[in-house]
PDB file of C-alpha atoms in Angstrom:
ATOM      1  CA  UNK A   1       4.775 -17.089  -4.811  1.00  0.00           C
ATOM      2  CA  UNK A   2       4.687 -18.977  -8.033  1.00  0.00           C
ATOM      3  CA  UNK A   3       2.837 -18.554 -11.261  1.00  0.00           C
ATOM      4  CA  UNK A   4       2.975 -20.877 -14.225  1.00  0.00           C
ATOM      5  CA  UNK A   5       4.445 -19.328 -17.337  1.00  0.00           C
ATOM      6  CA  UNK A   6       1.840 -18.256 -19.867  1.00  0.00           C
ATOM      7  CA  UNK A   7       2.836 -17.777 -23.516  1.00  0.00           C
ATOM      8  CA  UNK A   8       0.762 -15.091 -25.187  1.00  0.00           C
ATOM      9  CA  UNK A   9       0.964 -12.814 -28.168  1.00  0.00           C
ATOM     10  CA  UNK A  10       2.098  -9.245 -27.319  1.00  0.00           C
ATOM     11  CA  UNK A  11      -0.413  -7.354 -25.189  1.00  0.00           C
ATOM     12  CA  UNK A  12      -1.397  -3.801 -25.934  1.00  0.00           C
ATOM     13  CA  UNK A  13      -2.755  -0.988 -23.809  1.00  0.00           C
ATOM     14  CA  UNK A  14      -5.421   1.433 -24.892  1.00  0.00           C
ATOM     15  CA  UNK A  15      -2.855   3.679 -26.564  1.00  0.00           C
ATOM     16  CA  UNK A  16      -1.664   0.727 -28.667  1.00  0.00           C
ATOM     17  CA  UNK A  17       1.757   0.708 -26.987  1.00  0.00           C
ATOM     18  CA  UNK A  18       3.245  -2.778 -27.111  1.00  0.00           C
ATOM     19  CA  UNK A  19       3.654  -4.517 -23.786  1.00  0.00           C
ATOM     20  CA  UNK A  20       5.224  -7.706 -22.623  1.00  0.00           C
ATOM     21  CA  UNK A  21       2.743 -10.120 -21.105  1.00  0.00           C
ATOM     22  CA  UNK A  22       2.882  -9.469 -17.388  1.00  0.00           C
ATOM     23  CA  UNK A  23       2.339 -12.242 -14.849  1.00  0.00           C
ATOM     24  CA  UNK A  24      -0.177 -10.896 -12.336  1.00  0.00           C
ATOM     25  CA  UNK A  25      -0.534 -12.265  -8.833  1.00  0.00           C
ATOM     26  CA  UNK A  26      -2.138 -11.047  -5.605  1.00  0.00           C
ATOM     27  CA  UNK A  27      -1.077 -12.026  -2.098  1.00  0.00           C
ATOM     28  CA  UNK A  28      -4.115 -11.694   0.123  1.00  0.00           C
ATOM     29  CA  UNK A  29      -2.735 -12.266   3.620  1.00  0.00           C
ATOM     30  CA  UNK A  30       0.326 -11.707   5.833  1.00  0.00           C
ATOM     31  CA  UNK A  31       0.907 -15.466   5.845  1.00  0.00           C
ATOM     32  CA  UNK A  32       1.592 -15.258   2.103  1.00  0.00           C
ATOM     33  CA  UNK A  33       3.903 -12.260   2.077  1.00  0.00           C
ATOM     34  CA  UNK A  34       5.885 -13.459   5.101  1.00  0.00           C
ATOM     35  CA  UNK A  35       7.793 -15.790   2.763  1.00  0.00           C
ATOM     36  CA  UNK A  36       8.805 -13.101   0.261  1.00  0.00           C
ATOM     37  CA  UNK A  37      12.254 -12.750   1.838  1.00  0.00           C
ATOM     38  CA  UNK A  38      13.041 -16.176   0.353  1.00  0.00           C
ATOM     39  CA  UNK A  39      11.711 -15.257  -3.104  1.00  0.00           C
ATOM     40  CA  UNK A  40      13.662 -13.810  -6.022  1.00  0.00           C
ATOM     41  CA  UNK A  41      11.840 -10.544  -6.737  1.00  0.00           C
ATOM     42  CA  UNK A  42      14.486  -9.010  -8.992  1.00  0.00           C
ATOM     43  CA  UNK A  43      12.143  -9.030 -11.993  1.00  0.00           C
ATOM     44  CA  UNK A  44       8.995  -8.276 -10.017  1.00  0.00           C
ATOM     45  CA  UNK A  45       7.218  -4.985  -9.408  1.00  0.00           C
ATOM     46  CA  UNK A  46       5.423  -5.058  -6.050  1.00  0.00           C
ATOM     47  CA  UNK A  47       2.555  -2.773  -5.108  1.00  0.00           C
ATOM     48  CA  UNK A  48       1.572  -2.804  -1.446  1.00  0.00           C
ATOM     49  CA  UNK A  49      -1.984  -2.030  -0.343  1.00  0.00           C
ATOM     50  CA  UNK A  50      -2.814  -1.166   3.248  1.00  0.00           C
ATOM     51  CA  UNK A  51      -5.889   0.839   2.400  1.00  0.00           C
ATOM     52  CA  UNK A  52      -6.919   1.374   6.048  1.00  0.00           C
ATOM     53  CA  UNK A  53      -4.589   3.114   6.551  1.00  0.00           C
ATOM     54  CA  UNK A  54      -0.820   3.006   6.141  1.00  0.00           C
ATOM     55  CA  UNK A  55      -0.380   3.236   2.377  1.00  0.00           C
ATOM     56  CA  UNK A  56      -3.223   5.742   2.051  1.00  0.00           C
ATOM     57  CA  UNK A  57      -1.624   7.909   4.738  1.00  0.00           C
ATOM     58  CA  UNK A  58       1.794   7.710   3.058  1.00  0.00           C
ATOM     59  CA  UNK A  59       0.248   8.707  -0.259  1.00  0.00           C
ATOM     60  CA  UNK A  60      -1.382  11.769   1.309  1.00  0.00           C
ATOM     61  CA  UNK A  61       1.860  12.717   3.076  1.00  0.00           C
ATOM     62  CA  UNK A  62       3.811  12.593  -0.189  1.00  0.00           C
ATOM     63  CA  UNK A  63       1.090  14.512  -2.020  1.00  0.00           C
ATOM     64  CA  UNK A  64       1.363  17.218   0.647  1.00  0.00           C
ATOM     65  CA  UNK A  65       5.101  17.566   0.195  1.00  0.00           C
ATOM     66  CA  UNK A  66       6.767  15.101   2.554  1.00  0.00           C
ATOM     67  CA  UNK A  67      10.350  14.645   1.374  1.00  0.00           C
ATOM     68  CA  UNK A  68      10.701  10.952   2.161  1.00  0.00           C
ATOM     69  CA  UNK A  69       9.219   8.286   4.402  1.00  0.00           C
ATOM     70  CA  UNK A  70      11.014   5.449   6.177  1.00  0.00           C
ATOM     71  CA  UNK A  71       8.767   2.430   6.797  1.00  0.00           C
ATOM     72  CA  UNK A  72       9.819   0.670   9.995  1.00  0.00           C
ATOM     73  CA  UNK A  73       8.602  -2.743  11.053  1.00  0.00           C
ATOM     74  CA  UNK A  74       9.356  -2.106  14.733  1.00  0.00           C
ATOM     75  CA  UNK A  75       9.034   0.960  16.929  1.00  0.00           C
ATOM     76  CA  UNK A  76      12.705   0.661  17.822  1.00  0.00           C
ATOM     77  CA  UNK A  77      13.703   1.256  14.198  1.00  0.00           C
ATOM     78  CA  UNK A  78      11.722   4.490  14.050  1.00  0.00           C
ATOM     79  CA  UNK A  79      13.098   5.679  17.385  1.00  0.00           C
ATOM     80  CA  UNK A  80      16.677   4.953  16.261  1.00  0.00           C
ATOM     81  CA  UNK A  81      16.052   6.989  13.103  1.00  0.00           C
ATOM     82  CA  UNK A  82      14.787   9.871  15.244  1.00  0.00           C
ATOM     83  CA  UNK A  83      17.833   9.714  17.477  1.00  0.00           C
ATOM     84  CA  UNK A  84      20.050   9.927  14.386  1.00  0.00           C
ATOM     85  CA  UNK A  85      18.033  12.871  13.019  1.00  0.00           C
ATOM     86  CA  UNK A  86      16.234  14.985  15.645  1.00  0.00           C
ATOM     87  CA  UNK A  87      14.317  16.797  12.874  1.00  0.00           C
ATOM     88  CA  UNK A  88      12.686  13.554  11.752  1.00  0.00           C
ATOM     89  CA  UNK A  89       8.928  13.249  12.302  1.00  0.00           C
ATOM     90  CA  UNK A  90       7.793  10.070  14.074  1.00  0.00           C
ATOM     91  CA  UNK A  91       4.458   8.636  12.929  1.00  0.00           C
ATOM     92  CA  UNK A  92       2.581   5.386  13.333  1.00  0.00           C
ATOM     93  CA  UNK A  93       0.141   3.337  15.334  1.00  0.00           C
ATOM     94  CA  UNK A  94      -0.479   0.257  17.366  1.00  0.00           C
ATOM     95  CA  UNK A  95      -4.050  -0.911  17.678  1.00  0.00           C
ATOM     96  CA  UNK A  96      -5.034   1.972  15.414  1.00  0.00           C
ATOM     97  CA  UNK A  97      -3.935   4.657  17.893  1.00  0.00           C
ATOM     98  CA  UNK A  98      -0.917   6.971  17.920  1.00  0.00           C
ATOM     99  CA  UNK A  99       2.111   5.554  19.720  1.00  0.00           C
ATOM    100  CA  UNK A 100       2.778   7.119  23.135  1.00  0.00           C
ATOM    101  CA  UNK A 101       5.926   7.067  25.249  1.00  0.00           C
ATOM    102  CA  UNK A 102       4.268   4.528  27.524  1.00  0.00           C
ATOM    103  CA  UNK A 103       4.130   2.114  24.602  1.00  0.00           C
ATOM    104  CA  UNK A 104       7.447   2.991  22.980  1.00  0.00           C
ATOM    105  CA  UNK A 105       9.369   3.388  26.269  1.00  0.00           C
ATOM    106  CA  UNK A 106      10.881   6.457  24.628  1.00  0.00           C
ATOM    107  CA  UNK A 107       9.159   9.184  22.598  1.00  0.00           C
ATOM    108  CA  UNK A 108       5.587  10.227  22.149  1.00  0.00           C
ATOM    109  CA  UNK A 109       5.184   9.939  18.383  1.00  0.00           C
ATOM    110  CA  UNK A 110       4.420  13.220  16.605  1.00  0.00           C
ATOM    111  CA  UNK A 111       1.698  11.813  14.369  1.00  0.00           C
ATOM    112  CA  UNK A 112      -0.481   8.749  14.152  1.00  0.00           C
ATOM    113  CA  UNK A 113      -1.464   6.835  11.032  1.00  0.00           C
ATOM    114  CA  UNK A 114      -4.266   9.064   9.798  1.00  0.00           C
ATOM    115  CA  UNK A 115      -4.321  10.758   6.386  1.00  0.00           C
ATOM    116  CA  UNK A 116      -5.998  13.724   8.095  1.00  0.00           C
ATOM    117  CA  UNK A 117      -2.860  14.296  10.160  1.00  0.00           C
ATOM    118  CA  UNK A 118      -0.611  14.606   7.100  1.00  0.00           C
ATOM    119  CA  UNK A 119      -1.297  18.311   6.684  1.00  0.00           C
ATOM    120  CA  UNK A 120       0.902  20.272   4.335  1.00  0.00           C
ATOM    121  CA  UNK A 121       2.015  22.661   7.057  1.00  0.00           C
ATOM    122  CA  UNK A 122       3.260  19.715   9.124  1.00  0.00           C
ATOM    123  CA  UNK A 123       4.914  17.496   6.507  1.00  0.00           C
ATOM    124  CA  UNK A 124       6.100  19.793   3.711  1.00  0.00           C
ATOM    125  CA  UNK A 125       9.808  19.151   3.151  1.00  0.00           C
ATOM    126  CA  UNK A 126       9.968  16.790   6.136  1.00  0.00           C
ATOM    127  CA  UNK A 127      11.360  13.309   6.548  1.00  0.00           C
ATOM    128  CA  UNK A 128       9.044  10.864   8.316  1.00  0.00           C
ATOM    129  CA  UNK A 129       9.717   7.522   9.988  1.00  0.00           C
ATOM    130  CA  UNK A 130       6.557   5.468  10.410  1.00  0.00           C
ATOM    131  CA  UNK A 131       5.676   2.111  11.903  1.00  0.00           C
ATOM    132  CA  UNK A 132       2.274   0.431  11.687  1.00  0.00           C
ATOM    133  CA  UNK A 133       0.804  -2.904  12.610  1.00  0.00           C
ATOM    134  CA  UNK A 134       0.694  -4.388   9.106  1.00  0.00           C
ATOM    135  CA  UNK A 135       1.438  -1.869   6.371  1.00  0.00           C
ATOM    136  CA  UNK A 136       5.107  -1.185   7.064  1.00  0.00           C
ATOM    137  CA  UNK A 137       5.707  -4.897   7.604  1.00  0.00           C
ATOM    138  CA  UNK A 138       4.250  -5.660   4.172  1.00  0.00           C
ATOM    139  CA  UNK A 139       6.346  -2.951   2.506  1.00  0.00           C
ATOM    140  CA  UNK A 140       9.568  -4.203   4.054  1.00  0.00           C
ATOM    141  CA  UNK A 141       8.715  -7.768   3.031  1.00  0.00           C
ATOM    142  CA  UNK A 142       9.013  -6.637  -0.590  1.00  0.00           C
ATOM    143  CA  UNK A 143      12.586  -5.391  -0.222  1.00  0.00           C
ATOM    144  CA  UNK A 144      14.632  -6.689  -3.132  1.00  0.00           C
ATOM    145  CA  UNK A 145      11.889  -6.257  -5.703  1.00  0.00           C
ATOM    146  CA  UNK A 146      12.592  -4.418  -8.936  1.00  0.00           C
ATOM    147  CA  UNK A 147      10.125  -1.767  -7.756  1.00  0.00           C
ATOM    148  CA  UNK A 148       8.168  -1.392  -4.528  1.00  0.00           C
ATOM    149  CA  UNK A 149       5.257   1.010  -5.026  1.00  0.00           C
ATOM    150  CA  UNK A 150       2.792   2.385  -2.493  1.00  0.00           C
ATOM    151  CA  UNK A 151      -0.752   1.495  -3.473  1.00  0.00           C
ATOM    152  CA  UNK A 152      -4.122   2.836  -2.406  1.00  0.00           C
ATOM    153  CA  UNK A 153      -7.465   3.721  -3.871  1.00  0.00           C
ATOM    154  CA  UNK A 154      -6.381   7.365  -3.636  1.00  0.00           C
ATOM    155  CA  UNK A 155      -3.827   6.891  -6.440  1.00  0.00           C
ATOM    156  CA  UNK A 156      -5.279   3.910  -8.284  1.00  0.00           C
ATOM    157  CA  UNK A 157      -5.377   5.374 -11.820  1.00  0.00           C
ATOM    158  CA  UNK A 158      -1.853   6.732 -11.451  1.00  0.00           C
ATOM    159  CA  UNK A 159      -0.738   3.213 -10.506  1.00  0.00           C
ATOM    160  CA  UNK A 160      -2.334   1.808 -13.644  1.00  0.00           C
ATOM    161  CA  UNK A 161      -0.421   4.261 -15.818  1.00  0.00           C
ATOM    162  CA  UNK A 162       2.802   3.556 -13.931  1.00  0.00           C
ATOM    163  CA  UNK A 163       2.508  -0.165 -14.635  1.00  0.00           C
ATOM    164  CA  UNK A 164       1.787   0.446 -18.294  1.00  0.00           C
ATOM    165  CA  UNK A 165       4.866   2.672 -18.439  1.00  0.00           C
ATOM    166  CA  UNK A 166       7.341   0.392 -16.677  1.00  0.00           C
ATOM    167  CA  UNK A 167       5.941  -2.813 -18.230  1.00  0.00           C
ATOM    168  CA  UNK A 168       7.386  -5.241 -15.641  1.00  0.00           C
ATOM    169  CA  UNK A 169       7.822  -8.942 -16.259  1.00  0.00           C
ATOM    170  CA  UNK A 170       5.897  -9.771 -13.099  1.00  0.00           C
ATOM    171  CA  UNK A 171       3.409  -7.728 -11.100  1.00  0.00           C
ATOM    172  CA  UNK A 172       2.722  -8.711  -7.504  1.00  0.00           C
ATOM    173  CA  UNK A 173       0.003  -6.945  -5.522  1.00  0.00           C
ATOM    174  CA  UNK A 174       0.571  -7.371  -1.787  1.00  0.00           C
ATOM    175  CA  UNK A 175      -2.371  -6.919   0.566  1.00  0.00           C
ATOM    176  CA  UNK A 176      -1.181  -5.997   4.066  1.00  0.00           C
ATOM    177  CA  UNK A 177      -4.151  -7.537   5.851  1.00  0.00           C
ATOM    178  CA  UNK A 178      -5.417  -7.077   9.391  1.00  0.00           C
ATOM    179  CA  UNK A 179      -3.445  -8.861  12.078  1.00  0.00           C
ATOM    180  CA  UNK A 180      -2.614 -12.175  10.430  1.00  0.00           C
ATOM    181  CA  UNK A 181      -5.708 -12.392   8.244  1.00  0.00           C
ATOM    182  CA  UNK A 182      -6.797 -10.943   4.883  1.00  0.00           C
ATOM    183  CA  UNK A 183      -8.497  -7.529   4.881  1.00  0.00           C
ATOM    184  CA  UNK A 184     -11.449  -6.838   2.605  1.00  0.00           C
ATOM    185  CA  UNK A 185     -10.410  -3.222   1.980  1.00  0.00           C
ATOM    186  CA  UNK A 186      -6.965  -4.312   0.745  1.00  0.00           C
ATOM    187  CA  UNK A 187      -8.541  -6.899  -1.538  1.00  0.00           C
ATOM    188  CA  UNK A 188     -10.778  -4.147  -2.918  1.00  0.00           C
ATOM    189  CA  UNK A 189      -7.735  -1.952  -3.560  1.00  0.00           C
ATOM    190  CA  UNK A 190      -5.818  -4.705  -5.322  1.00  0.00           C
ATOM    191  CA  UNK A 191      -8.965  -5.675  -7.211  1.00  0.00           C
ATOM    192  CA  UNK A 192      -9.462  -2.091  -8.386  1.00  0.00           C
ATOM    193  CA  UNK A 193      -6.011  -2.118  -9.982  1.00  0.00           C
ATOM    194  CA  UNK A 194      -6.583  -5.563 -11.483  1.00  0.00           C
ATOM    195  CA  UNK A 195      -9.818  -4.269 -12.977  1.00  0.00           C
ATOM    196  CA  UNK A 196      -8.067  -1.273 -14.563  1.00  0.00           C
ATOM    197  CA  UNK A 197      -5.404  -3.530 -16.080  1.00  0.00           C
ATOM    198  CA  UNK A 198      -7.642  -6.483 -16.940  1.00  0.00           C
ATOM    199  CA  UNK A 199      -7.589  -5.936 -20.705  1.00  0.00           C
ATOM    200  CA  UNK A 200      -3.815  -6.247 -20.688  1.00  0.00           C
ATOM    201  CA  UNK A 201      -3.286  -8.831 -17.946  1.00  0.00           C
ATOM    202  CA  UNK A 202      -6.288 -11.156 -17.796  1.00  0.00           C
ATOM    203  CA  UNK A 203      -4.693 -14.101 -19.590  1.00  0.00           C
ATOM    204  CA  UNK A 204      -1.687 -14.153 -17.250  1.00  0.00           C
ATOM    205  CA  UNK A 205      -3.621 -13.517 -14.034  1.00  0.00           C
ATOM    206  CA  UNK A 206      -3.505 -15.907 -11.087  1.00  0.00           C
ATOM    207  CA  UNK A 207      -6.626 -17.201  -9.400  1.00  0.00           C
ATOM    208  CA  UNK A 208      -6.099 -14.777  -6.518  1.00  0.00           C
ATOM    209  CA  UNK A 209      -5.972 -11.865  -8.975  1.00  0.00           C
ATOM    210  CA  UNK A 210      -9.241 -13.056 -10.513  1.00  0.00           C
ATOM    211  CA  UNK A 211     -10.776 -13.288  -7.054  1.00  0.00           C
ATOM    212  CA  UNK A 212      -9.673  -9.775  -6.120  1.00  0.00           C
ATOM    213  CA  UNK A 213     -10.938  -8.357  -9.406  1.00  0.00           C
ATOM    214  CA  UNK A 214     -14.274 -10.091  -8.926  1.00  0.00           C
ATOM    215  CA  UNK A 215     -14.638  -8.760  -5.359  1.00  0.00           C
ATOM    216  CA  UNK A 216     -13.990  -5.220  -6.597  1.00  0.00           C
ATOM    217  CA  UNK A 217     -16.417  -5.503  -9.510  1.00  0.00           C
ATOM    218  CA  UNK A 218     -19.187  -6.737  -7.233  1.00  0.00           C
ATOM    219  CA  UNK A 219     -18.666  -3.803  -4.860  1.00  0.00           C
ATOM    220  CA  UNK A 220     -17.320  -0.962  -7.004  1.00  0.00           C
ATOM    221  CA  UNK A 221     -20.514   1.083  -6.690  1.00  0.00           C
ATOM    222  CA  UNK A 222     -20.496   0.766  -2.898  1.00  0.00           C
ATOM    223  CA  UNK A 223     -16.853   0.586  -1.831  1.00  0.00           C
ATOM    224  CA  UNK A 224     -17.366   2.490   1.404  1.00  0.00           C
ATOM    225  CA  UNK A 225     -20.363   0.426   2.407  1.00  0.00           C
ATOM    226  CA  UNK A 226     -18.561  -2.844   1.653  1.00  0.00           C
ATOM    227  CA  UNK A 227     -15.374  -1.880   3.491  1.00  0.00           C
ATOM    228  CA  UNK A 228     -17.343  -0.582   6.469  1.00  0.00           C
ATOM    229  CA  UNK A 229     -18.519  -4.124   7.195  1.00  0.00           C
ATOM    230  CA  UNK A 230     -14.945  -5.410   7.440  1.00  0.00           C
ATOM    231  CA  UNK A 231     -13.073  -5.933  10.726  1.00  0.00           C
ATOM    232  CA  UNK A 232     -10.564  -3.089  10.402  1.00  0.00           C
ATOM    233  CA  UNK A 233     -13.137  -0.498   9.372  1.00  0.00           C
ATOM    234  CA  UNK A 234     -15.514  -1.531  12.140  1.00  0.00           C
ATOM    235  CA  UNK A 235     -12.718  -0.966  14.644  1.00  0.00           C
ATOM    236  CA  UNK A 236     -11.898   2.473  13.220  1.00  0.00           C
ATOM    237  CA  UNK A 237     -15.554   3.449  13.013  1.00  0.00           C
ATOM    238  CA  UNK A 238     -15.969   2.598  16.678  1.00  0.00           C
ATOM    239  CA  UNK A 239     -13.407   5.294  17.567  1.00  0.00           C
ATOM    240  CA  UNK A 240     -14.833   8.794  16.949  1.00  0.00           C
ATOM    241  CA  UNK A 241     -11.378  10.312  16.473  1.00  0.00           C
ATOM    242  CA  UNK A 242     -10.524   7.800  13.708  1.00  0.00           C
ATOM    243  CA  UNK A 243     -13.892   7.115  12.074  1.00  0.00           C
ATOM    244  CA  UNK A 244     -13.570   9.816   9.333  1.00  0.00           C
ATOM    245  CA  UNK A 245     -10.452   8.062   7.980  1.00  0.00           C
ATOM    246  CA  UNK A 246     -12.530   5.228   6.556  1.00  0.00           C
ATOM    247  CA  UNK A 247     -14.415   7.455   4.119  1.00  0.00           C
ATOM    248  CA  UNK A 248     -11.243   9.319   3.116  1.00  0.00           C
ATOM    249  CA  UNK A 249      -9.295   6.139   2.385  1.00  0.00           C
ATOM    250  CA  UNK A 250     -12.075   4.554   0.319  1.00  0.00           C
ATOM    251  CA  UNK A 251     -12.141   7.402  -2.226  1.00  0.00           C
ATOM    252  CA  UNK A 252     -10.560   6.897  -5.631  1.00  0.00           C
ATOM    253  CA  UNK A 253      -8.024   9.133  -7.415  1.00  0.00           C
ATOM    254  CA  UNK A 254      -7.980  11.995  -4.917  1.00  0.00           C
ATOM    255  CA  UNK A 255      -4.162  12.014  -4.602  1.00  0.00           C
ATOM    256  CA  UNK A 256      -2.596  10.932  -7.922  1.00  0.00           C
ATOM    257  CA  UNK A 257       0.995  10.517  -6.713  1.00  0.00           C
ATOM    258  CA  UNK A 258       3.028   7.347  -6.284  1.00  0.00           C
ATOM    259  CA  UNK A 259       5.568   6.600  -3.583  1.00  0.00           C
ATOM    260  CA  UNK A 260       8.384   4.225  -4.451  1.00  0.00           C
ATOM    261  CA  UNK A 261      10.870   2.636  -2.050  1.00  0.00           C
ATOM    262  CA  UNK A 262      14.500   3.133  -3.004  1.00  0.00           C
ATOM    263  CA  UNK A 263      17.394   0.778  -2.292  1.00  0.00           C
ATOM    264  CA  UNK A 264      18.054   2.534   1.037  1.00  0.00           C
ATOM    265  CA  UNK A 265      14.547   1.704   2.237  1.00  0.00           C
ATOM    266  CA  UNK A 266      13.140   5.250   1.985  1.00  0.00           C
ATOM    267  CA  UNK A 267       9.941   6.022   0.102  1.00  0.00           C
ATOM    268  CA  UNK A 268       9.952   9.059  -2.188  1.00  0.00           C
ATOM    269  CA  UNK A 269       7.843  10.338  -5.051  1.00  0.00           C
TER     270      UNK A 269
END
């Protein structure tokens, strides 16, 4: 991604702490983040949004005491991690549903990709390897960034404060999307963070950041209703066992913790 340099006077947050002027950009689709491996992200903080459901589920798992989470792009990566550590919990989905041995040609996965499954009694102190259709792919695409943070509506205000604290040179919000297309719920998540930071970042915001912020502002009083019309939510809502996840994931500030990927590829608090 590219963003023209904007020269501004020092920005300030609401507590009057001086900030550098942060370049803000939003990638709305998998097509855009697929090229990140060829981009220098060493001075960029990335926040990944897969609101329905990967990053929301990871946030809940960490809030409930999971020790660390390994995002895996392919099922084979997660299975190899399990073989190396038999105590590791396998989680994830394909087509929204938990991965079975018939699909993996190996293990039945212990958990799916639902925040409701990340119960404290199951994940407390545990290490989890997870693979999802889009979310884990988006997270791994950001490898090499200065920070890779796990974003959701569930921790949106905590993310705002984190950005104000670390004051990165560049802030890149990565929307995981659905299949190979943009996802409305991810745009709403990215837009919610843009909205919270708009006072500080407006003048250095890309057009895509302005679009995401505008989408959020037009729907902020009816986030659940807006997301429920989108492709991913309609699919989840059509499955009785997954339908409740939509409402859970569209709530704001219910789990104010932030996962961050370390240099070994594991996500911890």
